[in-house]
CSV table of C-alpha atoms and ligand atoms in Angstrom, one decimal:
chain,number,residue,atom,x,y,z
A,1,UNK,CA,10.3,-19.5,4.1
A,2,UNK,CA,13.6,-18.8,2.1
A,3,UNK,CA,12.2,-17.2,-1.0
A,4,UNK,CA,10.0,-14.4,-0.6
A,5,UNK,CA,8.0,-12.8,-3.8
A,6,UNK,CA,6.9,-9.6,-3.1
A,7,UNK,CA,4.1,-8.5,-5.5
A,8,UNK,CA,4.0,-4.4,-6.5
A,9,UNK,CA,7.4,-3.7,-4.7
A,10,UNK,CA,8.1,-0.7,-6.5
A,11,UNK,CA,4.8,1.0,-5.2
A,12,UNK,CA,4.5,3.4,-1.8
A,13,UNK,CA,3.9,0.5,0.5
A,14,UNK,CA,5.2,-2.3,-1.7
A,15,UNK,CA,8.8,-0.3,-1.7
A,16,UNK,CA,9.0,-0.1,2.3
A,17,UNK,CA,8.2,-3.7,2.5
A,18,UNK,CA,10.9,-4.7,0.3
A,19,UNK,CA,13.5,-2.3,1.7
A,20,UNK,CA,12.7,-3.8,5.5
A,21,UNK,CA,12.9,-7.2,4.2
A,22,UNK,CA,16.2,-7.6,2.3
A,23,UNK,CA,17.9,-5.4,4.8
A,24,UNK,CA,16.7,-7.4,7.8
A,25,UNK,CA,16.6,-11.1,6.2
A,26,UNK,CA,19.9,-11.4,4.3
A,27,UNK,CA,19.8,-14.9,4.2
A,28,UNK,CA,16.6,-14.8,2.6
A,29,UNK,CA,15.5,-14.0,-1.2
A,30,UNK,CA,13.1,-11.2,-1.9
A,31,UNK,CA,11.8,-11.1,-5.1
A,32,UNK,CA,10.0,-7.8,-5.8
A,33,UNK,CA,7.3,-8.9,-8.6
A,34,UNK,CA,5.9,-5.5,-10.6
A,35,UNK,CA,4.5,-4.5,-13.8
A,36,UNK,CA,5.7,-0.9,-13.6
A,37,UNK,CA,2.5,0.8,-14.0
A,38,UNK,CA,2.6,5.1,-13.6
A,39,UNK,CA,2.7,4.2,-10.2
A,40,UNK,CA,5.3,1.5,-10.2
A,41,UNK,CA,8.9,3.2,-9.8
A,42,UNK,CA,12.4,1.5,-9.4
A,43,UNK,CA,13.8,4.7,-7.8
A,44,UNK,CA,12.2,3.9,-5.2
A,45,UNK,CA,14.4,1.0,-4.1
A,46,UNK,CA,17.6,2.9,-5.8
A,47,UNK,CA,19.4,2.2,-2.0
A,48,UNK,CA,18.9,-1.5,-2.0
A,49,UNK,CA,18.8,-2.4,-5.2
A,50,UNK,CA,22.5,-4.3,-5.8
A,51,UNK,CA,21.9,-6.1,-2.6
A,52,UNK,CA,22.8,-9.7,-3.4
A,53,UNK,CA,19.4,-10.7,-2.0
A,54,UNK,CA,17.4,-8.9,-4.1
A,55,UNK,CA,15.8,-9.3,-7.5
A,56,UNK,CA,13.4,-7.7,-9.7
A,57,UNK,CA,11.4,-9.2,-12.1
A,58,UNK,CA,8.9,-7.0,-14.4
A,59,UNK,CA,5.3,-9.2,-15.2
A,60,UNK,CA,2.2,-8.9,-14.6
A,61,UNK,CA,-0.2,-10.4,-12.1
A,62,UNK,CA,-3.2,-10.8,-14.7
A,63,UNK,CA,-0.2,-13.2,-16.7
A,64,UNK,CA,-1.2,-16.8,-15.2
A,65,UNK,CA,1.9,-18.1,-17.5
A,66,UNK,CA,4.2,-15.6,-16.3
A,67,UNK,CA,3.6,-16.1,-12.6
A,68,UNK,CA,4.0,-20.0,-12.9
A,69,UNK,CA,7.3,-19.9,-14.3
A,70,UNK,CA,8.4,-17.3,-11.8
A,71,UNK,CA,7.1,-19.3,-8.5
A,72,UNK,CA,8.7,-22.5,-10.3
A,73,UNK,CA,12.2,-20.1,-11.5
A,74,UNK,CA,12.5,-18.6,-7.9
A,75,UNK,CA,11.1,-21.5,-5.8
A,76,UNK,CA,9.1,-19.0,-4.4
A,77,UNK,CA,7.7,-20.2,-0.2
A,78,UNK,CA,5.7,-17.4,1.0
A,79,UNK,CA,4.1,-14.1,-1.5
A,80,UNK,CA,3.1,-11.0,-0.3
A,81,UNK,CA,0.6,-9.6,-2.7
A,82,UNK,CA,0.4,-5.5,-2.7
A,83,UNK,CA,0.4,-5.1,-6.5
A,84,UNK,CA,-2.8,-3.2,-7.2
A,85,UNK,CA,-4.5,-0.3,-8.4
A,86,UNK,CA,-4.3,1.5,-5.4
A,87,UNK,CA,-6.5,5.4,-6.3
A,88,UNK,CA,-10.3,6.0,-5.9
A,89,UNK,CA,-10.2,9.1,-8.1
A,90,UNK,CA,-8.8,6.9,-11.1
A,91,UNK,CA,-11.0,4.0,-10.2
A,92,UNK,CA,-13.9,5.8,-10.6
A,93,UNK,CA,-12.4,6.8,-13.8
A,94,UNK,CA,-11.5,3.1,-14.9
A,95,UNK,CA,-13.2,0.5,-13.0
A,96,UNK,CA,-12.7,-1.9,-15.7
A,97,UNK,CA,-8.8,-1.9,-15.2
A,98,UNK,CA,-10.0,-1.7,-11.3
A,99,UNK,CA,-11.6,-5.4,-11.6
A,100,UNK,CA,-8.8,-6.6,-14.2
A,101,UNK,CA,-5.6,-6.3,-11.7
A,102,UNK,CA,-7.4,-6.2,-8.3
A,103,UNK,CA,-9.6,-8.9,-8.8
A,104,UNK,CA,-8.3,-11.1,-11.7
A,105,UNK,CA,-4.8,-10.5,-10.9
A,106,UNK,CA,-5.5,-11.3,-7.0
A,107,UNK,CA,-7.3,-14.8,-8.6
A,108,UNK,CA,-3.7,-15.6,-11.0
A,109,UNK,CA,-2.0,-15.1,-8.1
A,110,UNK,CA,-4.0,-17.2,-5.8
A,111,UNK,CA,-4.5,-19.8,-8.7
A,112,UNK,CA,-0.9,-20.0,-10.0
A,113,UNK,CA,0.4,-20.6,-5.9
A,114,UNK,CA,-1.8,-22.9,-5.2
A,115,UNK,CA,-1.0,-25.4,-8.2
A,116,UNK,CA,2.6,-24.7,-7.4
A,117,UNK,CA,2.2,-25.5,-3.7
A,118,UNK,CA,0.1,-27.9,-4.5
A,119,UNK,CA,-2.4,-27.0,-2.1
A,120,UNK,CA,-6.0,-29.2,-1.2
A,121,UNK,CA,-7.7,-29.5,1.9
A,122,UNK,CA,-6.5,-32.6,2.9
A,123,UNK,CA,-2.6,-31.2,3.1
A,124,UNK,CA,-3.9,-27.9,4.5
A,125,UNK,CA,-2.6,-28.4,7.9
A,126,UNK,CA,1.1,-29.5,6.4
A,127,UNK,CA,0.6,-26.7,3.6
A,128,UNK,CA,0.3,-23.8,6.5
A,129,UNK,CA,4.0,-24.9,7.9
A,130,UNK,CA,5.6,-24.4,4.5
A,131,UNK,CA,3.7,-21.8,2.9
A,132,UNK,CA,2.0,-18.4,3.7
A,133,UNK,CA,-0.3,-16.0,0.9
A,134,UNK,CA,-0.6,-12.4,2.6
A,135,UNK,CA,-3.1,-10.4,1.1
A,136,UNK,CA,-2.7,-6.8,2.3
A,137,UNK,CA,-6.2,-4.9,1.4
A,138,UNK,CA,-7.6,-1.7,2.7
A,139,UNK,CA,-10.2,-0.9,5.3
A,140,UNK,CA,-12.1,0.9,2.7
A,141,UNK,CA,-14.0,-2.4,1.9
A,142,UNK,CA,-15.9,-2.1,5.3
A,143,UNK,CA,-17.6,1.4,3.8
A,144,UNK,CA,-18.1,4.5,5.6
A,145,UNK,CA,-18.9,5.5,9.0
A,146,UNK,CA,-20.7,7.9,10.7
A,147,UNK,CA,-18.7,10.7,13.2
A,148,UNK,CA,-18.6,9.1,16.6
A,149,UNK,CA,-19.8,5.4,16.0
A,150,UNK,CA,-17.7,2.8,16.5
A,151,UNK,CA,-14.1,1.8,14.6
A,152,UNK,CA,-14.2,-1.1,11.8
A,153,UNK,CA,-13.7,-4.3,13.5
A,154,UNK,CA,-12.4,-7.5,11.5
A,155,UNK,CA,-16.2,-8.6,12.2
A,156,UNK,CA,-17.5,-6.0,10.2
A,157,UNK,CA,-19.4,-6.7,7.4
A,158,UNK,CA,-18.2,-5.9,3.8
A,159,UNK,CA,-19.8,-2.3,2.5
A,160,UNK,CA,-17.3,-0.6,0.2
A,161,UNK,CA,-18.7,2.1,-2.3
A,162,UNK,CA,-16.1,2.9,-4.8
A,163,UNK,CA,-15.0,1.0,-7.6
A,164,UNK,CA,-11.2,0.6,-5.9
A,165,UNK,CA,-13.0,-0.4,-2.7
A,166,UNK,CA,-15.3,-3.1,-4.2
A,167,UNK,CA,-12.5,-4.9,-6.4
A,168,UNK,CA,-10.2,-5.2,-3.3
A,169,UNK,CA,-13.3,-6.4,-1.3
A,170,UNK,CA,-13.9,-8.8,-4.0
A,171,UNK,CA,-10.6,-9.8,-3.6
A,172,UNK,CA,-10.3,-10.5,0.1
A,173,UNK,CA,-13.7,-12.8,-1.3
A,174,UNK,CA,-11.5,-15.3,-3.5
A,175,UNK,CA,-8.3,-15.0,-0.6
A,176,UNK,CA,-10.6,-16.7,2.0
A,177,UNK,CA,-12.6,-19.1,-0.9
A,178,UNK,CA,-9.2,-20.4,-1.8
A,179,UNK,CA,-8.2,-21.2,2.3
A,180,UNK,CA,-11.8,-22.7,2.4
A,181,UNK,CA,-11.8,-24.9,-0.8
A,182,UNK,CA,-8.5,-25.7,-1.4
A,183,UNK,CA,-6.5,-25.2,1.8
A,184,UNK,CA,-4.3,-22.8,0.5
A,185,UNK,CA,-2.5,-20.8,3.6
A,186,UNK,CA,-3.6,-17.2,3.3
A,187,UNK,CA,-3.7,-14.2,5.6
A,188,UNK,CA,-5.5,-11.0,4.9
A,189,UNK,CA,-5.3,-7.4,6.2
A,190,UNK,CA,-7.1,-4.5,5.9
A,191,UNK,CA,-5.1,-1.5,6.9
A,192,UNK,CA,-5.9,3.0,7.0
A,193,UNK,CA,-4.3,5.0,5.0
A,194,UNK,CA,-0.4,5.0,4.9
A,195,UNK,CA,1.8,8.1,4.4
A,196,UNK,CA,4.9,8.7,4.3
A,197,UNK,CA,8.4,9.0,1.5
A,198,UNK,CA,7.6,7.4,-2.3
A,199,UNK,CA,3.9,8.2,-2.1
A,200,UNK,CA,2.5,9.0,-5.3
A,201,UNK,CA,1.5,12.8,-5.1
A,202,UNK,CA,-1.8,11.8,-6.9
A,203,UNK,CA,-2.6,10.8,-3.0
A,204,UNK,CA,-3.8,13.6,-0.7
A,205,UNK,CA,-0.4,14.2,1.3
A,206,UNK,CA,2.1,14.4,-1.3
A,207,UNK,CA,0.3,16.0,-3.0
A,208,UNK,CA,-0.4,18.6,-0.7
A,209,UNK,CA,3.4,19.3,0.5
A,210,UNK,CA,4.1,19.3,-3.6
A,211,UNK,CA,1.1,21.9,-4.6
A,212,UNK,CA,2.1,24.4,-1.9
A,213,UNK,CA,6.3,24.1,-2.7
A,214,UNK,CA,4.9,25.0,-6.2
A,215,UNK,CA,2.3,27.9,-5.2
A,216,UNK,CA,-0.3,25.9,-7.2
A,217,UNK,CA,-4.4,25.4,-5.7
A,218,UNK,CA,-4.5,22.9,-2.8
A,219,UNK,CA,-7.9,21.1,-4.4
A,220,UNK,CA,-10.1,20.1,-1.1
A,221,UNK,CA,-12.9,18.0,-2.0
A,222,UNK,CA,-16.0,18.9,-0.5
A,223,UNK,CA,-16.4,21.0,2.9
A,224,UNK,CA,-13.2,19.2,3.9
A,225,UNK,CA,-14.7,17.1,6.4
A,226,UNK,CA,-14.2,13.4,5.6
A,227,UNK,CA,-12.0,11.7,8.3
A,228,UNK,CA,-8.9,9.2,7.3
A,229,UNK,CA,-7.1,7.2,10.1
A,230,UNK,CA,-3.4,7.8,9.1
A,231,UNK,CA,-0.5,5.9,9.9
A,232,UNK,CA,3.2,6.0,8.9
A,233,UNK,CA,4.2,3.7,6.0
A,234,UNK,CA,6.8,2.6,8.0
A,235,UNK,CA,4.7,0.8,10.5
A,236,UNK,CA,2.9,-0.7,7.9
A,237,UNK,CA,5.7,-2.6,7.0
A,238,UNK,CA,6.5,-4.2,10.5
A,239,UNK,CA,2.9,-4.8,10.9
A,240,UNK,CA,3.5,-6.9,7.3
A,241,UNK,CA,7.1,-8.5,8.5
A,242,UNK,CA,4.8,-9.8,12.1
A,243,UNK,CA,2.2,-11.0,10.3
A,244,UNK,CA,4.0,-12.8,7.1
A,245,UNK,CA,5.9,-14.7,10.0
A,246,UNK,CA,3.5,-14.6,13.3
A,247,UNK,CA,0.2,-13.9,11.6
A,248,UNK,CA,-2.7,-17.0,12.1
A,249,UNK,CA,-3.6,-19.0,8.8
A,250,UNK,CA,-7.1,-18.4,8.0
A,251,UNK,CA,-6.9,-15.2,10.1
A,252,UNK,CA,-8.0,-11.3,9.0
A,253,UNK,CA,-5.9,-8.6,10.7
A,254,UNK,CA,-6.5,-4.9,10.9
A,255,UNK,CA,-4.1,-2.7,10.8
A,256,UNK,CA,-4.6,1.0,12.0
A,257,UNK,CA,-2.9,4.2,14.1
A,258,UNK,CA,-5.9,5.2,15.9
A,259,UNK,CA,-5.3,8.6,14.2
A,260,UNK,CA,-8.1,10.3,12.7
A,261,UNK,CA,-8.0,13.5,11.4
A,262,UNK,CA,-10.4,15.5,8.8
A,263,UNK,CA,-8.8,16.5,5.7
A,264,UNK,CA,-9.4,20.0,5.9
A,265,UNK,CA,-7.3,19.9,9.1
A,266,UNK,CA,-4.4,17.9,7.8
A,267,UNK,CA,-4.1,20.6,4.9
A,268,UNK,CA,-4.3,23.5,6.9
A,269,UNK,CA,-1.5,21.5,9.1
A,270,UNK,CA,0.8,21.0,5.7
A,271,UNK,CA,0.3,24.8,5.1
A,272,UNK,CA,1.8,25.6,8.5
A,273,UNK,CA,4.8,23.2,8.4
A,274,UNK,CA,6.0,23.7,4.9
A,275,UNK,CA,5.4,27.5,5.1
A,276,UNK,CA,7.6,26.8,8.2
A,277,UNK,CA,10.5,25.0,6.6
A,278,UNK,CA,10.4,26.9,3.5
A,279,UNK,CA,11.2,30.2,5.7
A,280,UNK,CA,7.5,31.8,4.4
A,281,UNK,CA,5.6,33.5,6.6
A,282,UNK,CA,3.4,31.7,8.9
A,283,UNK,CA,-0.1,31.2,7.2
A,284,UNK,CA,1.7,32.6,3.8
A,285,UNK,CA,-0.3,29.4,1.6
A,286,UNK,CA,-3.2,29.5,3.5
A,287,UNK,CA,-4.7,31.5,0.5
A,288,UNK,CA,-3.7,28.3,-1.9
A,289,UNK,CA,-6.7,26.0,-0.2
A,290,UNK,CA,-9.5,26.1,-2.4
A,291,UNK,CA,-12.6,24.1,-2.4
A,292,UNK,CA,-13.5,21.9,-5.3
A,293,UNK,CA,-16.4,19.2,-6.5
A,294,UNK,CA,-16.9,16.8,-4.0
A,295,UNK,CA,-15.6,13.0,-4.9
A,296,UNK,CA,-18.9,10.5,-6.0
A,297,UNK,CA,-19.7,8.7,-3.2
A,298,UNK,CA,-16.7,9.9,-1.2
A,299,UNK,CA,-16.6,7.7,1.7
A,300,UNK,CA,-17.3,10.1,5.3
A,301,UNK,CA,-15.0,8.4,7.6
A,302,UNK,CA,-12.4,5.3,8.1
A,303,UNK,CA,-11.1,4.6,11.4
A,304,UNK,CA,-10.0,1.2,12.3
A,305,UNK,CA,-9.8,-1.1,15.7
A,306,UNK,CA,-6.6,-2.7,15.5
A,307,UNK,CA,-6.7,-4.2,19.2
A,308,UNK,CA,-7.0,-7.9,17.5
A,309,UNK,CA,-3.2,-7.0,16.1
A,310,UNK,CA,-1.9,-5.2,18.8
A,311,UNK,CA,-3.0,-7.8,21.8
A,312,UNK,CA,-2.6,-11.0,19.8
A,313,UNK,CA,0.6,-10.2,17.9
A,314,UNK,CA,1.9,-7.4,19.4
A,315,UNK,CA,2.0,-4.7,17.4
A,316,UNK,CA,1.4,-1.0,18.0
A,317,UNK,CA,2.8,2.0,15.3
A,318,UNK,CA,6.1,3.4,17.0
A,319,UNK,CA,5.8,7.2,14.9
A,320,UNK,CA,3.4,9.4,16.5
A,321,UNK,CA,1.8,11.0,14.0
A,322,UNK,CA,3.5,15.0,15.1
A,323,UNK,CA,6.7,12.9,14.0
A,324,UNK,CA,6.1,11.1,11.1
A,325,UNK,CA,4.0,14.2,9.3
A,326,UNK,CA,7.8,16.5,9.9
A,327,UNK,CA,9.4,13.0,8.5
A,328,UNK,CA,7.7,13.1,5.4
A,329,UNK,CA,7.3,17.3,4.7
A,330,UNK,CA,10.6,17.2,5.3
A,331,UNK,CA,11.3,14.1,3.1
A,332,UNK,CA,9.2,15.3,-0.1
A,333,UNK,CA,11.4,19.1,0.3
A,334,UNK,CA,14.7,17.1,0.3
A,335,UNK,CA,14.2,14.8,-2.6
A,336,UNK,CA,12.9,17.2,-5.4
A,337,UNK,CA,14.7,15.4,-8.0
A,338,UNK,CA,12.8,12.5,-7.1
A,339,UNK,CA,9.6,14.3,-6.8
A,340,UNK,CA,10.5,16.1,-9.9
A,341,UNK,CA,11.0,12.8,-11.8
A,342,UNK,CA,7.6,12.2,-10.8
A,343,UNK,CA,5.6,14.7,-11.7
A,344,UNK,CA,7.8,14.9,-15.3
A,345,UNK,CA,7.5,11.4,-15.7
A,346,UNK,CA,11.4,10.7,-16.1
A,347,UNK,CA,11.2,8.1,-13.5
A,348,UNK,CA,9.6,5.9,-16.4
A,349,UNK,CA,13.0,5.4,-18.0
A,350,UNK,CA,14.4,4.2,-14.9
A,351,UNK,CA,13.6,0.7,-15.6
A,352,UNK,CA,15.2,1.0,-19.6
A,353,UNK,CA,18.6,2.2,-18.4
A,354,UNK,CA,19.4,0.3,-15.0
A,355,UNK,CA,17.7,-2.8,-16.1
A,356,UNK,CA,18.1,-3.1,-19.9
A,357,UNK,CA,20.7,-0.9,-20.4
A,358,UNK,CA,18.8,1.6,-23.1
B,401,NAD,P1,0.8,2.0,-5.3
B,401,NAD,O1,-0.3,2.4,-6.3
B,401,NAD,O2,1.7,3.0,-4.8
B,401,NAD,O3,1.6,0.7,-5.9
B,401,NAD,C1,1.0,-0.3,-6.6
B,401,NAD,C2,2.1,-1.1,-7.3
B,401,NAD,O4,1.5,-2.2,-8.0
B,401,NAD,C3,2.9,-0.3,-8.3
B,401,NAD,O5,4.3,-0.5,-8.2
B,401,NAD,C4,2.4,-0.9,-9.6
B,401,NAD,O6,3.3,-0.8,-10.7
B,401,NAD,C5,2.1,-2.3,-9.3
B,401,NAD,N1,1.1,-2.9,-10.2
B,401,NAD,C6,-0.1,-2.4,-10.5
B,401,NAD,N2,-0.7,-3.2,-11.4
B,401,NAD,C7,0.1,-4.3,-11.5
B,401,NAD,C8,0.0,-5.5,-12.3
B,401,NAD,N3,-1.1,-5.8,-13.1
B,401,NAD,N4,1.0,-6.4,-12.2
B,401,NAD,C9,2.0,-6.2,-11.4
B,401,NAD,N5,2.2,-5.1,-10.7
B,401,NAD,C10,1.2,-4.1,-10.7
B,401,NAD,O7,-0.1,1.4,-4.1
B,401,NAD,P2,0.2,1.4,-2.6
B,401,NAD,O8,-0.4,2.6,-2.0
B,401,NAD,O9,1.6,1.1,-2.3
B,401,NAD,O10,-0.7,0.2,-2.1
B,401,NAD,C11,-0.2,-1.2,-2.1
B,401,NAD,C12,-1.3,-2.1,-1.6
B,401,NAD,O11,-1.7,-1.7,-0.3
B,401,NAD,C13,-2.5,-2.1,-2.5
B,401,NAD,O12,-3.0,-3.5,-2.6
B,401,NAD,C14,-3.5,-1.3,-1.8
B,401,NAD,O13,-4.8,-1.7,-2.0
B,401,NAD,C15,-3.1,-1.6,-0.3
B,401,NAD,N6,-3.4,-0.5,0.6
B,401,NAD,C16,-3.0,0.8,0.4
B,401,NAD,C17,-3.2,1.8,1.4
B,401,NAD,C18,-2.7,3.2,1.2
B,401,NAD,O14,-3.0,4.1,2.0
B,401,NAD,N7,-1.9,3.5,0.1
B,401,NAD,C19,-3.9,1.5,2.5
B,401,NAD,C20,-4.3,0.2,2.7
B,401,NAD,C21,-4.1,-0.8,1.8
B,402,TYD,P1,-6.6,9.8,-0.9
B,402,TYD,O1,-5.3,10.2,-0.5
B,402,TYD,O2,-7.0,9.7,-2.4
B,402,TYD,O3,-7.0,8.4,-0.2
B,402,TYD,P2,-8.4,7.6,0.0
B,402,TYD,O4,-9.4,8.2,-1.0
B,402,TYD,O5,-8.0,6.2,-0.4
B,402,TYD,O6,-8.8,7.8,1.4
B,402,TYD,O7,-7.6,10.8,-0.2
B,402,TYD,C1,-7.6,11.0,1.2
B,402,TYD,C2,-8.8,12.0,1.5
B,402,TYD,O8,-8.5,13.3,0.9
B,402,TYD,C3,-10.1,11.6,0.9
B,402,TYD,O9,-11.1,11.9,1.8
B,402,TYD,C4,-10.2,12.4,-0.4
B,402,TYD,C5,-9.5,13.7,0.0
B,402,TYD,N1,-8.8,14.4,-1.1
B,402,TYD,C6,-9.0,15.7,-1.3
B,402,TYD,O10,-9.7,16.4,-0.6
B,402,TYD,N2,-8.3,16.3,-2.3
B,402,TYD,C7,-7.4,15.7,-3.1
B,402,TYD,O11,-6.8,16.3,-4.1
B,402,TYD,C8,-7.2,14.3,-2.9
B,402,TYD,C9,-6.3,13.4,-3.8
B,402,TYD,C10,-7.9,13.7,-1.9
């Protein structure tokens, strides 16, 4: 596959996948596909962005028209499809915006390849040569488990409970309707949650490191005790590069760091490295932690087998977690403008100045 669009490129993940791309396929084209929501940001790719094998193109995924012409402009082979609404707190908010991009973007993006690739199941097995659809999605649509029961297999079924949860599970639905009625080559995985540089500090960690630089509450939902299975962004992104090229048509994948830790931990571990590297005293933002109204229907626990990936593909996350946590505190201290941009909303013009020259 030559040309590569990558859908929501300048998100968190989405960013990592297009900077591992054009830097290790020169010879290929990645297109990075993104409406620029709030969480959409072109600073994130400020390093790679004049490479010759990189292009942006602002649309969005709900645009059936818009796709179209940019498979057809780009002759676009193989799509990896991020671009999403990606925070429970703001789909529980908006779950109508939730269903819109999640769900009817996923189905313009499915719909629009497949009439370009012109995909049916009689061609399927000559379709799944030239073509590949990766859906990545979250392990959040398999709901919540209970401490000490077993991790979510890719044989589990489908629970989720928020309104971000049940528009990607709905989703993953139409990805594997469109392999079974129209042969159109599609993988799917469901990965934990990802940390690491160019996370929006709406999301636990950054936001975290970023409320105890600034001496402001550290907001811990609940008692603190829901467990996330973390693993560094960065190893998201190989997982994504295996799989867009080794990954089985047909197939679902999950993706985890067999990580867990409760959130009430993971803060009180932020307190101590950023007091640390800020030269405060140990335990000095301890005091910052406070408890606040639990999340509705905040999910208990998320941990994930990944054993399918790692024995039939190969893959295992190279950054222990002690590392990558010291990456990113120390990543989020070092780029305060960025952060800064952020928070102020600066990064918003990025796209006017670089792009359109305004
Ligand atoms: P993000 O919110 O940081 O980025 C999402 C990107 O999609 C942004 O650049 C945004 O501008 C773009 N986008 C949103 N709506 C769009 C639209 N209508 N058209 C085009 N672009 C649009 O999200 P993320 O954390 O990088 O997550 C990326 C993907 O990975 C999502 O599909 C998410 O469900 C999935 N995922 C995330 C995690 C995690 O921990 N963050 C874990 C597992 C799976
Ligand atoms: P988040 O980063 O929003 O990811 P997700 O909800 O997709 O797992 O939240 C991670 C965990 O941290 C989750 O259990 C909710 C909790 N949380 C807080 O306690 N305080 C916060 O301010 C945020 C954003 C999250």
């Amino acid at each position: 596959m030559k040309n590569i669009l990558i859908t929501g490129g300048a998100g968190f993940i989405g960013s990592h996948v297009v900077r591992l791309f054009v830097k290790k396929y020169p010879r290929k084209n990645i297109i990075n596909l993104d409406k620029l929501t709030y969480a959409g940001n072109l600073e994130n790719l400020k390093d790679i962005e004049n490479k010759k094998n990189y292009t942006f193109v602002k649309a969005d995924v709900t645009d059936y028209k818009a796709i179209s012409e940019i498979l057809r402009k780009y002759e676009i082979d193989g799509i990896i499809h991020l671009a999403a609404e990606s925070h429970v707190d703001r789909s529980i908010k908006d779950p109508f915006c939730f269903a819109k991009t999640n769900v009817i973007g996923t189905l313009t993006m499915l719909q629009a390849a497949k009439e370009y690739w012109g995909c049916n199941l009689a061609n399927a097995k000559e379709m799944s040569k030239l073509h590949k659809f990766y859906h990545i999605s979250t392990d959040e649509v398999y709901g919540s488990l209970e401490f000490n029961s077993s991790l979510f297999k890719e044989t589990n079924k489908y629970e989720p409970h928020s309104p971000y949860s049940a528009s990607k599970a709905s989703s993953d639905h139409f990805v594997r309707a469109f392999h079974d009625t129209f042969g159109l080559p599609e993988v799917i995985t469901n990965c934990s949650n990802n940390y690491g540089p160019y996370q929006f500090p709406e999301k636990l960690i950054p936001l975290v490191i970023n409320n105890i630089e600034h001496n402001k509450p550290i907001p811990v939902y609940g008692k603190g005790l829901n467990v996330r299975d973390w693993l560094y962004v960065e190893d998201h992104a190989k997982a994504i590069d295996l799989i867009f090229h080794n990954g089985v048509v047909g197939e679902t994948y999950n993706i985890g760091g067999l990580n867990e830790w409760k959130n009430i931990d993971i803060v009180k571990l932020l307190v101590k490295i950023v007091d640390e590297k800020l030269g405060r005293k140990e335990g000095a933002s301890e005091s910052l932690i406070t408890y606040v109204q639990d999340r509705a229907g905040h999910d208990l626990r998320y941990a994930i087998d990944s054993s399918k990936l790692r024995n039939e593909l190969g893959w295992k996350p190279e950054t222990s977690f002690e590392e990558g946590i010291v990456k990113t505190v120390e990543w989020y201290l070092q780029n305060k403008e960025w952060l800064a941009n952020v928070t102020g909303g600066a990064y918003q013009k990025y796209y006017k100045k670089m792009y359109l020259n305004k």
